[in-house]
Amino acid sequence: MQRMQEVVGRARAAFQSGRSRSLEFRIQQLKALERMVQEKEKEILAALHADLHKGGPNAYGHEILGVLAELALAMEKLPSWAAPQPVKKNLMTMRDEAYISYEPLGVVLIIGAWNYPFVLVMQPLIGAIAAGNAVVVKPSEVSENTAQLVAELLPQYLDQELYPVVTGGVPETTELLTQRFDHILYTGNTAVGKIVMAAAAKHLTPVTLELGGKCPCYIDKDCDLAVACRRITWGKYMNCGQTCIAPDYILCDPSIQSKVVENIKATLQEFYGEDVKSSLDYERIVNKRHFKRVLGLLEGQKIAHGGETDEASCFIAPTILTDVSPESKVMEEEIFGPVLPIVTVKSVEEAIEFINRREKPLALYVFSNNKQLIRRVISETSSGGMTANDVVMHSVVPDLPFGGVGHSGMGAYHGKHSFKTFSHHRACLIKDLKMEAMNKMRYPPVSQKKVDL
Amino acid sequence: NPYAGLVSHLRASWLSGKTRPMEYRMAQLEALGRFLDEKKQEILEATDLDMGKPSFEAFFTEILLCKNELNVTLNNLSHWMKDEHVDKNLVMQLDSAFIRKEPYGVVLIMAPWNYPIHLVMVPLIGAIAAGNCVIIKPSEIAKNTERLLAEMLSCYLDNDCFAVVTGGVQETTRLLENKFDYIFFTGSPSVGRIVMTAAAKHLTPVTLELGGKNPCYVSDTCDVPNVARRVVWGRFFNAGQTCIAPDYLLCTLEMQEKLMPALREAITEFFGSNPQESPDFGRIVGDKQFRRIRALLCSGRVAIGGQTDEAERYIAPTVLADVLPSDPAMQEEIFGPILPIVVVANMDEAIDFINARPRPLAIYAFSCDSKVVNQVLERTSSGSFCGNDTLMHVTLTSLPFGGIGNSGLGKYHGKFTFDTFSHHRGCLHRNMGLETLNAPRYPPYTQQKLGLVTATFEVKRRSTCTLL
């Protein structure tokens, strides 16, 4: 208890010193982060490989590239993001100054996840620093090599009091959550999301929760199946299916189900070769517990492709299930593994109904040549975000807010949305101490004349 | 659960999609406008019965300000509802990237008693504009207004999509057990915690408009009569029962001496020599609240006012001098017509005093020297800030209204209310062609492919480009 109190207390004292307020300081810290990512690239890639069996160019593309882009964007835009924003005035305030001042919240807590362990800690951190806060970073203990590396590296490059790293598992995180923060950003699952929000409620701390769910993927009969399946295969099996916005399951007409399977099989061959297990580009399940969990989802299912596993290396082959029953276990929880169920539906209406009967997902996908159909799916469903005719890609558009809705989360970040999330938007009205005549209208005693005015 | 039926009825209406079209939302909003116009007398009477609210005040806050919000919303709704297109990178030039504003579903608005119509109406306007179904829970403490809303709103709004629930703590607790898609709460920090804890069980996002002690710093260089009038107006409006009222004054001993006669003069100017007889001064809402506020009078010394009349729940406009930080009046949000003055040596001490306390909903600073006003602004933190006046920042619909820390989370008014009750969904509509452009992202991964991906996605710092 004391250790957490000390760490957070030191960060708060450091914040109160005021040194994180100036734009120069914030940009200097962001530059230091940029140096860290560039100088320690080898170590970061090694940690990601140790944690998730992620290969070099893959890890670089998915974790480091995004971080460098976010850093460049923040350093470029910070002066304009942080500038006070004048607002439209009315008759009574015409001669006054009215604007929104963007101010730091104070001490922010970032809790990372294990599936993209570097970027999911770094990207929020960048926004929190840019907004002028002190930040306590808690990487996921499940991706222990990356957690260890982040704990070693951040103090070497950043202000040690303002941006401490706390490591540990459930007990340490529970203890940390008893402290008061001014914002908490949590990436993880729905169940723990509720725990985080309940802990935050005790201190009236605003939260951003990036959770999960089952992201549906509807394939219309009218579409280029080869292209659609290639894009879906890419998004589904990257990181061995352990991606919060991976297409979790497919909805399609029974008449195209076997073609979908054929196309995905062909793409898998193209991506990973004959022997997936020996491909450098195919990852592993993060640990035994999750391996067993995903394996259990295959029980009683019709395996159209894949299904091979190797517990010793936590390997699960890219797998496709067909004619899956909506009531089966694999359709209950977020899969977070390389298993792709196909549920058949007879129409887009049925697909929309199916999707709406379930919790709102983090992402939603629809493939069709028919623009009307796509517009309809967007309008008649809800999700954190969505991409039509591709998967995952909405998360890389810097100006789109990235977040969930309902059980998939609340709040959003990325780019300027991070800056806004980690800032207090303070309304400021500065009036003249003279010009009292104008005010006389509103003072008592009241006459009908005043009311009419 | 006694409300499960109501909630699921509204949810069914929500799923039917009837609240989505703009025409529907405009029609409901226009009906709210008619409510404010046609039931003006009833509103003034109910708020008068509930807390002796002067009719000018009631007209200003419960009708006029609400109509402003309504008109801003009606005038801009089609614009607010439009998809917001965003910048794209090289690879996505043929794609469409936009933010879609979507309603959450069934939302709950919980309002307090002090501005009982306004604090229902303004959030309700945004919730309807955003396309949601709404359950409204007015405060049971403002009994007459509660009854008015429960009886009247159903005559103006679509009963399939909008409902009023009445009751006290027990009913509210049961109501909060249901799943809502958004909860908007205005009230005290302690109840705010209860609401957020209940919301956490369903992962329901919330906006909490809470309270605190709003400090008011008066510097030595100021126009004393103007300051006095503006402070008196803000403090004694609604008999002090305003979440953004200046709660206490910070100034030097010299300024306290100068201000006192000016404050006395302003009070007399506004309310006459016997404020109890003025139609422009309100009453405390209930006996419990009256007794609580009266107990705060033994702080410092009563320099102006101090009279009370329990039968009428009247507390005179009161100014307390030489109040100490340990006095009762400085331990809780006053929410009554008492203005304590705490003497400080200078501006720095005032700023330290403010920063040693929980962040309030509003901070006020008065000075003829704009540097002083800016110093207070820059060196403190609060929901909002108003220089050289009180309360007025809330009348500007283009400014966000909300708290920070103990004074709340989230914000609203104007477009901010619409945005509060909307889910901002990031959407990317891609082209099915140009598949070759995607090739670099697919396995097998190579350095060469990585180079291509980097080139198309990376943001280059302007400074590096000037080298070329």
PDB file of C-alpha atoms in Angstrom, chain B residues 218-354:
ATOM      1  CA  VAL B 218     -11.141  40.370  -5.038  1.00  0.00           C
ATOM      2  CA  SER B 219      -7.884  42.205  -5.607  1.00  0.00           C
ATOM      3  CA  ASP B 220      -6.952  45.539  -4.074  1.00  0.00           C
ATOM      4  CA  THR B 221      -7.208  47.285  -7.439  1.00  0.00           C
ATOM      5  CA  CYS B 222     -10.830  47.118  -8.404  1.00  0.00           C
ATOM      6  CA  ASP B 223     -13.965  49.162  -8.871  1.00  0.00           C
ATOM      7  CA  VAL B 224     -15.498  48.433  -5.483  1.00  0.00           C
ATOM      8  CA  PRO B 225     -19.162  49.308  -6.161  1.00  0.00           C
ATOM      9  CA  ASN B 226     -19.239  47.241  -9.381  1.00  0.00           C
ATOM     10  CA  VAL B 227     -17.559  44.288  -7.710  1.00  0.00           C
ATOM     11  CA  ALA B 228     -20.013  44.495  -4.828  1.00  0.00           C
ATOM     12  CA  ARG B 229     -23.031  44.485  -7.141  1.00  0.00           C
ATOM     13  CA  ARG B 230     -21.795  41.590  -9.253  1.00  0.00           C
ATOM     14  CA  VAL B 231     -20.857  39.506  -6.222  1.00  0.00           C
ATOM     15  CA  VAL B 232     -24.124  40.257  -4.429  1.00  0.00           C
ATOM     16  CA  TRP B 233     -26.098  39.344  -7.530  1.00  0.00           C
ATOM     17  CA  GLY B 234     -24.284  36.034  -7.958  1.00  0.00           C
ATOM     18  CA  ARG B 235     -24.275  35.080  -4.279  1.00  0.00           C
ATOM     19  CA  PHE B 236     -27.911  35.849  -3.419  1.00  0.00           C
ATOM     20  CA  PHE B 237     -29.516  34.694  -6.663  1.00  0.00           C
ATOM     21  CA  ASN B 238     -32.013  31.951  -5.741  1.00  0.00           C
ATOM     22  CA  ALA B 239     -31.177  32.661  -2.081  1.00  0.00           C
ATOM     23  CA  GLY B 240     -27.673  31.311  -2.673  1.00  0.00           C
ATOM     24  CA  GLN B 241     -28.848  27.906  -3.879  1.00  0.00           C
ATOM     25  CA  THR B 242     -26.729  27.890  -7.050  1.00  0.00           C
ATOM     26  CA  CYS B 243     -23.954  25.412  -7.808  1.00  0.00           C
ATOM     27  CA  ILE B 244     -21.831  28.136  -9.374  1.00  0.00           C
ATOM     28  CA  ALA B 245     -22.545  30.859  -6.827  1.00  0.00           C
ATOM     29  CA  PRO B 246     -19.452  32.579  -5.402  1.00  0.00           C
ATOM     30  CA  ASP B 247     -19.248  30.566  -2.181  1.00  0.00           C
ATOM     31  CA  TYR B 248     -16.710  32.675  -0.299  1.00  0.00           C
ATOM     32  CA  LEU B 249     -14.636  35.804  -0.816  1.00  0.00           C
ATOM     33  CA  LEU B 250     -10.849  36.077  -0.511  1.00  0.00           C
ATOM     34  CA  CYS B 251      -9.386  39.537  -0.101  1.00  0.00           C
ATOM     35  CA  THR B 252      -7.054  41.650   2.041  1.00  0.00           C
ATOM     36  CA  LEU B 253      -8.162  43.251   5.302  1.00  0.00           C
ATOM     37  CA  GLU B 254      -8.164  46.664   3.601  1.00  0.00           C
ATOM     38  CA  MET B 255     -10.399  45.398   0.816  1.00  0.00           C
ATOM     39  CA  GLN B 256     -12.761  43.778   3.322  1.00  0.00           C
ATOM     40  CA  GLU B 257     -13.179  47.209   4.962  1.00  0.00           C
ATOM     41  CA  LYS B 258     -13.816  48.875   1.608  1.00  0.00           C
ATOM     42  CA  LEU B 259     -16.163  46.178   0.347  1.00  0.00           C
ATOM     43  CA  MET B 260     -18.424  46.009   3.375  1.00  0.00           C
ATOM     44  CA  PRO B 261     -20.303  49.282   2.854  1.00  0.00           C
ATOM     45  CA  ALA B 262     -20.471  48.606  -0.894  1.00  0.00           C
ATOM     46  CA  LEU B 263     -21.946  45.146  -0.268  1.00  0.00           C
ATOM     47  CA  ARG B 264     -24.446  46.636   2.157  1.00  0.00           C
ATOM     48  CA  GLU B 265     -25.394  49.264  -0.403  1.00  0.00           C
ATOM     49  CA  ALA B 266     -25.822  46.681  -3.174  1.00  0.00           C
ATOM     50  CA  ILE B 267     -28.021  44.474  -0.988  1.00  0.00           C
ATOM     51  CA  THR B 268     -30.221  47.430  -0.109  1.00  0.00           C
ATOM     52  CA  GLU B 269     -30.340  48.551  -3.730  1.00  0.00           C
ATOM     53  CA  PHE B 270     -31.472  45.070  -4.821  1.00  0.00           C
ATOM     54  CA  PHE B 271     -33.718  43.931  -2.010  1.00  0.00           C
ATOM     55  CA  GLY B 272     -34.681  47.061  -0.094  1.00  0.00           C
ATOM     56  CA  SER B 273     -34.098  47.754   3.589  1.00  0.00           C
ATOM     57  CA  ASN B 274     -36.031  44.598   4.561  1.00  0.00           C
ATOM     58  CA  PRO B 275     -35.176  41.818   2.100  1.00  0.00           C
ATOM     59  CA  GLN B 276     -37.825  39.580   3.702  1.00  0.00           C
ATOM     60  CA  GLU B 277     -40.418  41.808   2.046  1.00  0.00           C
ATOM     61  CA  SER B 278     -38.719  41.892  -1.348  1.00  0.00           C
ATOM     62  CA  PRO B 279     -40.403  39.855  -4.102  1.00  0.00           C
ATOM     63  CA  ASP B 280     -36.936  39.481  -5.632  1.00  0.00           C
ATOM     64  CA  PHE B 281     -35.360  37.420  -2.865  1.00  0.00           C
ATOM     65  CA  GLY B 282     -35.982  33.692  -2.531  1.00  0.00           C
ATOM     66  CA  ARG B 283     -36.366  31.208   0.303  1.00  0.00           C
ATOM     67  CA  ILE B 284     -34.574  28.021   1.359  1.00  0.00           C
ATOM     68  CA  VAL B 285     -36.114  24.927  -0.251  1.00  0.00           C
ATOM     69  CA  GLY B 286     -36.731  22.844   2.895  1.00  0.00           C
ATOM     70  CA  ASP B 287     -36.533  22.755   6.693  1.00  0.00           C
ATOM     71  CA  LYS B 288     -33.525  20.436   6.751  1.00  0.00           C
ATOM     72  CA  GLN B 289     -31.571  22.703   4.407  1.00  0.00           C
ATOM     73  CA  PHE B 290     -32.680  25.803   6.338  1.00  0.00           C
ATOM     74  CA  ARG B 291     -31.345  24.398   9.608  1.00  0.00           C
ATOM     75  CA  ARG B 292     -28.086  23.315   8.009  1.00  0.00           C
ATOM     76  CA  ILE B 293     -27.419  26.788   6.563  1.00  0.00           C
ATOM     77  CA  ARG B 294     -28.499  28.594   9.722  1.00  0.00           C
ATOM     78  CA  ALA B 295     -25.909  26.626  11.683  1.00  0.00           C
ATOM     79  CA  LEU B 296     -23.189  28.121   9.482  1.00  0.00           C
ATOM     80  CA  LEU B 297     -23.941  31.632  10.784  1.00  0.00           C
ATOM     81  CA  CYS B 298     -21.634  31.152  13.752  1.00  0.00           C
ATOM     82  CA  SER B 299     -18.554  31.718  11.627  1.00  0.00           C
ATOM     83  CA  GLY B 300     -16.487  34.884  11.890  1.00  0.00           C
ATOM     84  CA  ARG B 301     -18.817  37.771  12.731  1.00  0.00           C
ATOM     85  CA  VAL B 302     -22.088  38.799  11.124  1.00  0.00           C
ATOM     86  CA  ALA B 303     -21.331  42.087   9.369  1.00  0.00           C
ATOM     87  CA  ILE B 304     -24.516  42.292   7.270  1.00  0.00           C
ATOM     88  CA  GLY B 305     -27.852  40.501   7.712  1.00  0.00           C
ATOM     89  CA  GLY B 306     -27.936  37.342   9.841  1.00  0.00           C
ATOM     90  CA  GLN B 307     -31.697  37.441  10.457  1.00  0.00           C
ATOM     91  CA  THR B 308     -33.671  34.249   9.981  1.00  0.00           C
ATOM     92  CA  ASP B 309     -37.340  33.266  10.050  1.00  0.00           C
ATOM     93  CA  GLU B 310     -37.897  29.525  10.297  1.00  0.00           C
ATOM     94  CA  ALA B 311     -41.595  29.667   9.455  1.00  0.00           C
ATOM     95  CA  GLU B 312     -40.782  31.201   6.091  1.00  0.00           C
ATOM     96  CA  ARG B 313     -37.441  29.460   5.689  1.00  0.00           C
ATOM     97  CA  TYR B 314     -36.047  32.931   5.244  1.00  0.00           C
ATOM     98  CA  ILE B 315     -32.372  33.687   5.785  1.00  0.00           C
ATOM     99  CA  ALA B 316     -31.404  37.312   5.161  1.00  0.00           C
ATOM    100  CA  PRO B 317     -28.677  38.157   2.643  1.00  0.00           C
ATOM    101  CA  THR B 318     -25.726  37.801   5.016  1.00  0.00           C
ATOM    102  CA  VAL B 319     -22.065  38.734   4.893  1.00  0.00           C
ATOM    103  CA  LEU B 320     -19.697  37.259   7.471  1.00  0.00           C
ATOM    104  CA  ALA B 321     -16.395  39.037   8.114  1.00  0.00           C
ATOM    105  CA  ASP B 322     -13.065  37.683   9.368  1.00  0.00           C
ATOM    106  CA  VAL B 323     -14.041  34.073   8.758  1.00  0.00           C
ATOM    107  CA  LEU B 324     -11.375  31.493   9.570  1.00  0.00           C
ATOM    108  CA  PRO B 325     -10.665  28.422   7.411  1.00  0.00           C
ATOM    109  CA  SER B 326     -11.649  26.309  10.435  1.00  0.00           C
ATOM    110  CA  ASP B 327     -15.085  27.925  10.796  1.00  0.00           C
ATOM    111  CA  PRO B 328     -18.248  25.932   9.961  1.00  0.00           C
ATOM    112  CA  ALA B 329     -19.004  28.078   6.911  1.00  0.00           C
ATOM    113  CA  MET B 330     -15.705  26.983   5.362  1.00  0.00           C
ATOM    114  CA  GLN B 331     -16.242  23.226   5.837  1.00  0.00           C
ATOM    115  CA  GLU B 332     -18.967  22.575   3.270  1.00  0.00           C
ATOM    116  CA  GLU B 333     -20.590  24.119   0.205  1.00  0.00           C
ATOM    117  CA  ILE B 334     -22.852  26.785   1.693  1.00  0.00           C
ATOM    118  CA  PHE B 335     -25.695  26.659  -0.855  1.00  0.00           C
ATOM    119  CA  GLY B 336     -27.414  29.500   0.961  1.00  0.00           C
ATOM    120  CA  PRO B 337     -27.461  33.323   1.174  1.00  0.00           C
ATOM    121  CA  ILE B 338     -24.327  33.655   3.281  1.00  0.00           C
ATOM    122  CA  LEU B 339     -21.093  35.155   1.996  1.00  0.00           C
ATOM    123  CA  PRO B 340     -18.069  34.546   4.239  1.00  0.00           C
ATOM    124  CA  ILE B 341     -15.030  36.747   3.747  1.00  0.00           C
ATOM    125  CA  VAL B 342     -11.675  35.114   4.457  1.00  0.00           C
ATOM    126  CA  VAL B 343      -8.854  37.594   4.775  1.00  0.00           C
ATOM    127  CA  VAL B 344      -5.592  36.862   2.983  1.00  0.00           C
ATOM    128  CA  ALA B 345      -2.397  38.887   2.776  1.00  0.00           C
ATOM    129  CA  ASN B 346      -2.151  39.003  -1.018  1.00  0.00           C
ATOM    130  CA  MET B 347      -2.944  37.297  -4.306  1.00  0.00           C
ATOM    131  CA  ASP B 348      -0.322  34.578  -3.835  1.00  0.00           C
ATOM    132  CA  GLU B 349      -1.852  33.581  -0.530  1.00  0.00           C
ATOM    133  CA  ALA B 350      -5.292  33.549  -2.125  1.00  0.00           C
ATOM    134  CA  ILE B 351      -4.045  31.260  -4.898  1.00  0.00           C
ATOM    135  CA  ASP B 352      -2.387  28.924  -2.396  1.00  0.00           C
ATOM    136  CA  PHE B 353      -5.610  28.877  -0.374  1.00  0.00           C
ATOM    137  CA  ILE B 354      -7.611  27.895  -3.453  1.00  0.00           C
TER     138      ILE B 354
END
